[in-house]
Coordinates of C-alpha atoms and ligand atoms in Angstrom, one line a residue:
M25 CA 33.3 -36.6 0.8
D26 CA 37.0 -35.9 1.7
L27 CA 37.1 -35.7 5.5
S28 CA 40.9 -35.6 5.6
I29 CA 42.9 -33.0 7.4
T30 CA 46.7 -32.4 7.7
V31 CA 47.9 -31.5 11.1
N32 CA 51.6 -30.9 12.0
G33 CA 52.5 -32.3 8.6
I34 CA 50.6 -35.6 9.2
K35 CA 47.6 -36.5 7.0
F36 CA 44.7 -37.8 9.0
P37 CA 42.1 -39.7 6.8
N38 CA 39.5 -38.1 9.1
P39 CA 39.7 -36.0 12.3
F40 CA 38.3 -38.8 14.6
L41 CA 40.9 -40.5 16.9
L42 CA 40.5 -43.0 19.7
G43 CA 41.6 -41.3 22.9
S44 CA 44.2 -42.9 25.1
G45 CA 42.6 -45.6 27.2
P46 CA 40.8 -49.0 26.9
P47 CA 39.9 -48.4 23.2
G48 CA 43.6 -48.4 22.3
T49 CA 44.9 -50.8 24.8
N50 CA 46.5 -53.4 22.4
A51 CA 47.1 -54.1 18.7
R52 CA 43.9 -56.1 18.4
V53 CA 41.6 -53.3 19.4
L54 CA 43.6 -50.7 17.4
A55 CA 43.3 -52.8 14.3
K56 CA 39.6 -53.2 14.8
S57 CA 39.1 -49.5 15.1
F58 CA 41.1 -48.8 12.0
D59 CA 39.0 -51.4 10.1
A60 CA 35.9 -49.6 11.4
G61 CA 37.1 -46.3 9.9
W62 CA 38.8 -44.3 12.6
G63 CA 41.3 -41.8 11.2
G64 CA 43.8 -42.5 14.0
A65 CA 44.4 -43.5 17.5
V66 CA 46.3 -42.5 20.6
A67 CA 47.3 -45.8 22.1
K68 CA 47.0 -46.4 25.9
T69 CA 49.9 -44.7 27.7
V70 CA 53.1 -46.7 28.0
S71 CA 56.1 -46.4 30.3
L72 CA 59.4 -48.2 30.7
E73 CA 58.4 -50.4 33.7
S74 CA 55.0 -51.9 33.4
S75 CA 55.6 -54.1 36.4
K76 CA 55.1 -51.0 38.6
V77 CA 51.5 -50.6 37.2
V78 CA 49.0 -52.7 39.1
N79 CA 45.3 -52.0 38.5
V80 CA 42.4 -52.6 40.8
V81 CA 38.9 -54.0 40.3
P82 CA 36.3 -52.5 40.2
R83 CA 37.9 -49.3 38.7
Y84 CA 34.9 -47.6 37.0
G85 CA 31.8 -45.8 38.3
K86 CA 28.9 -44.3 36.4
L87 CA 26.6 -41.3 37.0
R88 CA 23.2 -41.9 35.5
S89 CA 20.4 -39.5 34.6
R90 CA 17.7 -39.5 37.3
E91 CA 15.0 -39.6 34.6
T92 CA 16.3 -41.8 31.8
N93 CA 19.0 -43.8 33.5
E94 CA 21.3 -42.8 30.6
V95 CA 25.0 -42.7 31.6
I96 CA 25.9 -39.0 31.7
G97 CA 29.2 -39.2 33.7
F98 CA 31.9 -41.8 34.1
Q99 CA 34.7 -42.1 36.6
N100 CA 37.8 -44.3 36.4
I101 CA 40.7 -45.1 38.7
E102 CA 42.6 -47.0 36.0
L103 CA 46.3 -46.6 35.6
I104 CA 48.4 -46.5 32.4
S105 CA 49.1 -49.6 30.5
D106 CA 50.2 -52.7 32.5
R107 CA 51.7 -54.3 29.4
P108 CA 55.5 -54.6 29.0
I109 CA 57.1 -52.0 26.7
E110 CA 58.8 -54.8 24.6
V111 CA 55.3 -56.1 23.7
W112 CA 54.1 -52.6 22.9
L113 CA 57.1 -51.9 20.6
E114 CA 56.3 -55.0 18.7
E115 CA 52.7 -54.1 18.4
F116 CA 53.4 -50.5 17.4
R117 CA 55.6 -51.9 14.5
H118 CA 52.9 -54.4 13.5
V119 CA 50.0 -51.9 13.5
K120 CA 51.9 -49.3 11.5
K121 CA 52.9 -51.9 9.0
E122 CA 49.4 -53.2 8.6
Y123 CA 47.7 -49.7 8.6
P124 CA 50.2 -47.3 7.0
D125 CA 47.6 -44.7 6.1
H126 CA 46.0 -44.6 9.6
V127 CA 47.7 -42.3 12.2
L128 CA 49.2 -44.1 15.2
I129 CA 50.1 -41.8 18.1
A130 CA 52.0 -43.2 21.1
S131 CA 51.1 -41.8 24.5
I132 CA 54.2 -41.9 26.8
M133 CA 54.8 -41.2 30.4
E134 CA 57.8 -41.5 32.7
E135 CA 59.1 -40.4 36.0
Y136 CA 60.9 -37.1 36.4
S137 CA 64.2 -38.2 34.8
K138 CA 65.7 -37.0 31.5
D139 CA 67.3 -40.3 30.7
R140 CA 64.1 -42.3 31.2
W141 CA 62.0 -39.9 29.0
Q142 CA 64.6 -39.8 26.3
E143 CA 65.1 -43.6 26.3
L144 CA 61.4 -44.2 26.0
T145 CA 61.0 -41.6 23.3
K146 CA 63.8 -43.1 21.2
M147 CA 62.6 -46.7 21.6
V148 CA 59.0 -45.9 20.6
Q149 CA 60.1 -43.6 17.8
D150 CA 62.0 -46.4 16.2
T151 CA 58.8 -48.4 15.7
G152 CA 57.5 -45.9 13.1
V153 CA 54.7 -44.3 15.1
D154 CA 53.5 -41.0 13.6
A155 CA 53.6 -38.8 16.7
F156 CA 53.9 -38.7 20.4
E157 CA 51.4 -37.6 23.0
L158 CA 53.0 -36.8 26.4
N159 CA 50.8 -37.8 29.2
F160 CA 51.1 -34.9 31.7
S161 CA 47.6 -35.4 32.9
C162 CA 46.4 -38.6 34.5
P163 CA 45.1 -37.5 37.8
H164 CA 45.3 -40.6 39.9
G165 CA 47.7 -43.3 41.0
M166 CA 50.7 -42.2 39.0
T167 CA 51.1 -38.9 40.9
E168 CA 52.4 -40.8 43.8
R169 CA 55.5 -41.5 41.6
K170 CA 55.5 -37.8 40.4
M171 CA 54.1 -38.8 37.0
G172 CA 51.0 -37.7 35.1
S173 CA 49.1 -34.6 36.3
E174 CA 51.9 -34.0 38.8
M175 CA 53.8 -32.7 35.8
G176 CA 50.9 -31.0 34.1
E177 CA 50.1 -29.0 37.2
H178 CA 53.5 -27.5 37.3
P179 CA 54.3 -25.5 34.1
D180 CA 58.1 -25.5 34.8
L181 CA 58.1 -29.3 34.7
T182 CA 55.8 -29.4 31.7
Q183 CA 58.2 -27.2 29.8
E184 CA 61.3 -29.1 30.9
V185 CA 60.0 -32.6 30.1
T186 CA 58.7 -31.5 26.7
S187 CA 62.1 -30.1 25.8
W188 CA 63.7 -33.4 26.8
V189 CA 61.4 -35.3 24.4
K190 CA 61.8 -32.7 21.7
E191 CA 65.6 -33.0 21.9
V192 CA 65.5 -36.6 20.6
S193 CA 62.1 -36.7 18.8
K194 CA 62.0 -36.5 15.0
I195 CA 58.2 -36.7 14.9
P196 CA 55.5 -34.2 16.1
V197 CA 54.9 -34.0 19.9
W198 CA 51.6 -33.2 21.5
A199 CA 51.3 -32.5 25.2
K200 CA 48.1 -33.7 26.9
M201 CA 46.8 -31.4 29.6
T202 CA 45.1 -31.8 32.9
P203 CA 41.9 -29.8 33.5
N204 CA 42.7 -29.8 37.2
I205 CA 44.3 -26.4 37.2
T206 CA 43.2 -22.8 37.3
N207 CA 44.2 -21.7 33.8
I208 CA 44.9 -24.3 31.2
K209 CA 46.8 -21.8 29.1
E210 CA 49.7 -21.7 31.6
P211 CA 50.9 -25.3 31.4
S212 CA 50.0 -25.4 27.7
L213 CA 52.1 -22.4 26.8
A214 CA 54.9 -23.9 28.9
A215 CA 54.7 -27.0 26.8
V216 CA 54.8 -24.8 23.7
R217 CA 57.9 -23.1 25.1
G218 CA 59.4 -26.6 25.5
G219 CA 58.7 -27.2 21.8
A220 CA 55.3 -29.0 21.7
D221 CA 53.8 -29.0 18.2
G222 CA 50.3 -29.6 19.6
I223 CA 48.2 -29.6 22.7
S224 CA 45.6 -32.3 23.6
A225 CA 42.9 -31.3 26.1
I226 CA 41.4 -32.4 28.3
N227 CA 42.2 -35.4 30.4
T228 CA 39.8 -36.4 33.2
I229 CA 38.5 -34.1 35.9
L230 CA 39.2 -35.2 39.5
S231 CA 36.0 -36.6 41.0
V232 CA 34.3 -38.8 43.5
I233 CA 31.4 -40.5 41.7
G234 CA 29.2 -41.2 44.8
V235 CA 28.8 -42.9 48.2
N236 CA 27.0 -46.1 48.8
L237 CA 24.3 -45.3 51.4
D238 CA 24.1 -49.0 52.6
T239 CA 27.8 -49.5 53.3
L240 CA 28.7 -45.8 53.7
R241 CA 31.7 -46.4 51.4
P242 CA 32.7 -44.0 48.7
M243 CA 32.8 -45.6 45.2
P244 CA 34.2 -47.3 43.3
T245 CA 34.9 -49.4 46.4
V246 CA 37.9 -51.7 46.5
E247 CA 38.0 -53.9 49.6
G248 CA 36.1 -51.1 51.4
Y249 CA 38.2 -48.2 50.3
T250 CA 38.6 -45.8 47.4
V251 CA 40.6 -43.0 45.9
P252 CA 39.4 -40.0 44.0
G253 CA 39.3 -40.7 40.2
G254 CA 39.0 -39.1 36.8
Y255 CA 35.6 -37.9 35.5
S256 CA 34.7 -38.2 31.8
A257 CA 31.8 -38.6 29.3
Q258 CA 29.1 -36.1 28.4
A259 CA 29.0 -34.3 31.7
V260 CA 32.5 -32.9 31.2
K261 CA 31.9 -31.6 27.7
P262 CA 31.1 -27.9 28.6
I263 CA 34.2 -27.7 30.7
A264 CA 36.3 -29.2 27.9
L265 CA 34.8 -26.9 25.4
R266 CA 35.6 -23.9 27.5
M267 CA 39.2 -25.0 27.9
V268 CA 39.6 -25.8 24.2
S269 CA 38.2 -22.3 23.4
Q270 CA 40.8 -20.7 25.7
L271 CA 43.5 -22.6 23.9
G272 CA 42.0 -21.8 20.5
L273 CA 42.2 -18.1 21.4
G274 CA 45.4 -18.2 23.4
L275 CA 47.9 -20.5 21.6
P276 CA 50.1 -19.5 18.7
K277 CA 48.4 -20.3 15.4
E278 CA 50.9 -23.0 14.4
V279 CA 50.2 -25.1 17.5
S280 CA 47.5 -27.7 16.8
I281 CA 44.7 -28.6 19.3
S282 CA 43.3 -32.1 19.7
G283 CA 39.9 -31.7 21.5
I284 CA 38.8 -34.3 24.1
G285 CA 36.1 -34.6 26.7
G286 CA 32.6 -36.0 26.5
I287 CA 32.4 -36.4 22.7
E288 CA 29.7 -38.9 21.9
S289 CA 28.4 -37.8 18.5
S290 CA 29.3 -35.8 15.3
R291 CA 27.6 -32.8 16.8
D292 CA 29.8 -32.8 19.8
A293 CA 32.9 -33.3 17.6
I294 CA 32.0 -30.4 15.3
E295 CA 31.5 -28.1 18.3
F296 CA 35.1 -28.8 19.4
M297 CA 36.4 -28.2 15.9
L298 CA 34.5 -24.9 15.7
L299 CA 36.3 -23.8 18.8
G300 CA 39.8 -24.6 17.5
A301 CA 40.4 -28.4 17.5
S302 CA 41.7 -29.8 14.3
T303 CA 41.3 -33.4 15.5
V304 CA 39.1 -34.9 18.3
Q305 CA 39.6 -37.9 20.5
I306 CA 37.0 -40.1 22.1
C307 CA 37.6 -42.5 24.9
T308 CA 34.5 -43.1 27.1
G309 CA 32.1 -42.8 24.2
V310 CA 33.8 -45.7 22.5
M311 CA 33.7 -47.7 25.8
L312 CA 30.0 -47.2 26.0
Q313 CA 28.9 -47.3 22.3
G314 CA 31.6 -49.4 20.6
V315 CA 34.0 -48.6 17.7
K316 CA 31.1 -48.5 15.2
M317 CA 30.1 -45.1 16.5
V318 CA 32.6 -43.7 13.9
D319 CA 30.0 -44.3 11.2
E320 CA 27.7 -41.6 12.7
L321 CA 30.8 -39.3 13.3
Q322 CA 31.8 -39.5 9.6
E323 CA 28.2 -39.2 8.2
G324 CA 27.3 -36.3 10.6
L325 CA 30.5 -34.4 9.7
A326 CA 29.9 -34.9 5.9
K327 CA 26.3 -33.7 6.2
F328 CA 27.3 -30.7 8.3
M329 CA 29.9 -29.7 5.6
T330 CA 27.4 -30.1 2.8
D331 CA 24.7 -28.2 4.7
K332 CA 27.0 -25.3 5.7
E333 CA 29.0 -25.4 2.4
F334 CA 32.4 -26.1 3.9
S335 CA 34.7 -27.6 1.3
S336 CA 37.4 -28.9 3.7
V337 CA 37.6 -29.9 7.3
Q338 CA 40.3 -27.4 7.9
E339 CA 37.8 -24.5 7.2
I340 CA 35.7 -25.5 10.2
V341 CA 38.6 -25.3 12.6
G342 CA 38.2 -22.2 14.9
K343 CA 35.3 -20.8 12.9
S344 CA 33.3 -19.9 16.1
L345 CA 36.2 -18.4 18.0
P346 CA 35.7 -14.8 16.9
Y347 CA 32.3 -14.8 18.7
F348 CA 33.9 -14.8 22.2
S349 CA 34.0 -11.4 23.7
T350 CA 34.0 -9.5 27.0
H351 CA 31.0 -8.7 29.2
M352 CA 31.4 -5.0 28.5
D353 CA 31.3 -5.6 24.8
L354 CA 28.1 -7.6 25.1
V355 CA 26.5 -4.8 27.0
G356 CA 27.6 -2.3 24.4
R357 CA 26.2 -4.5 21.6
M358 CA 22.9 -4.8 23.4
K359 CA 22.6 -1.0 23.7
E360 CA 23.4 -0.6 20.1
A361 CA 20.8 -3.2 19.0
K362 CA 18.2 -1.4 21.2
R363 CA 18.9 1.9 19.5
H364 CA 18.7 0.2 16.1
K365 CA 15.3 -1.4 17.1
A366 CA 14.0 2.0 18.3
G367 CA 15.0 3.5 14.9
E368 CA 13.1 0.8 13.1
A369 CA 10.0 1.3 15.2
S370 CA 9.8 4.9 14.3
R371 CA 9.6 4.4 10.5
D372 CA 6.5 5.8 8.7
N373 CA 5.0 2.5 7.8
E374 CA 4.6 1.7 11.5
W375 CA 1.9 4.4 11.7
G376 CA -1.6 2.9 11.9
K377 CA -0.7 -0.1 14.0
K378 CA -1.5 1.8 17.2
D379 CA -3.9 4.6 17.8
I380 CA -2.5 7.8 16.2
T381 CA -2.4 9.7 19.5
E382 CA -0.5 6.9 21.2
K383 CA 2.1 6.9 18.4
T384 CA 2.4 10.7 18.6
A385 CA 3.0 10.4 22.4
E386 CA 5.6 7.7 21.8
L387 CA 7.7 10.0 19.6
T388 CA 7.3 13.1 21.7
S389 CA 10.0 14.0 24.2
N390 CA 8.1 16.2 26.6
Ligands
FMN420 C1 39.0 -45.9 31.7 C2 39.9 -44.8 31.2 C3 41.2 -44.9 31.0 C4 42.0 -43.9 30.6 N1 43.4 -44.0 30.4 C5 44.1 -43.0 29.9 C6 45.5 -43.2 29.7 O1 46.1 -44.3 29.8 N2 46.2 -42.1 29.2 C7 45.6 -40.9 28.9 O2 46.3 -40.0 28.5 N3 44.3 -40.7 29.1 C8 43.6 -41.8 29.6 N4 42.2 -41.6 29.8 C9 41.6 -40.2 29.6 C10 40.9 -40.2 28.2 O3 41.9 -40.4 27.1 C11 40.2 -38.8 28.0 O4 41.2 -37.8 28.1 C12 39.1 -38.5 29.0 O5 38.5 -39.7 29.4 C13 38.1 -37.5 28.5 O6 37.5 -38.0 27.2 P1 36.2 -38.9 27.1 O7 35.1 -38.1 27.8 O8 36.0 -39.0 25.6 O9 36.5 -40.2 27.8 C14 41.4 -42.6 30.3 C15 40.0 -42.5 30.4 C16 39.2 -43.6 30.8 C17 37.7 -43.4 31.0

């Protein structure tokens, strides 16, 4: 079955993309994922000076189900890529040459400087990548340098930086949003005012995964200490779905949405699409299940389309959005349904089910 979809003029062989993070951290893993059948990938976020990026170990923490021990939540305190930009440029070129039909999206991040953002945009664009994702959303580490979610939390900065990139970009630009704000529509609409062609949502939710009761140290513990990190995996899905639905309802129609957060199966992915996402990204799911999970994603989507008689992936996008309403409207609909039920219950063929005197009393007003 044809699972392709065209978004911002780019044809995706299927809507399943690796989310920025370890699954897209170098050319080798990107190639493996394209061989496995992923439609595209957002590579790990790159910046001009990788020497400023120093990661810690351990940097992940899991939340497990009390009953089954299954991983339901995942926290990381990982930074953006620590690999030099020159190496990345070479690898972007190489991957695009080897896989011309797969979509390669470069995630970029810089400090608050027009020159730096534009220099990075031009360099990466020259490699032939298909689109940009602007990382306005990593919640830890980079904010100390006014990067990442420091920008996504301030709509004026989101708009300004997006417009810097759009000034020099000849390819589509998506802005990736942080969920650590009150109303995701505000920074998203600011990015759209800055010229963004699409919005990716969500990045991780600020979290503390737990405290070790032996050592009394919060986790993940690095030489006795920690910092709050970013929460992902299935536990964040309802929050991500809510935010994607707000974007689906609130963004101009021509702005695309890439849905992210806790997707681990075709069912999860389809839910995001029904609420307005035309592509979906998966990061932690791939870290826990491996790249082969794309088989189930493709099979599940194809089966859903056959069962529900959708003839293209595009038809699914936003299909469930009209069913969001207001509380007042729900109350009104309930009253209407009650009235309707009461009418049905008074039809002539209902007589005889109860004692005739009881039925007479039921239909009598005084
Ligand atoms: C270990 C790890 C590293 C990540 N690194 C990045 C990154 O470099 N850039 C970025 O935009 N998002 C990064 N993310 C966020 C993911 O792309 C994604 O937005 C988030 O984890 C929610 O999706 P998921 O539940 O499928 O993981 C990272 C996530 C994890 C778990």
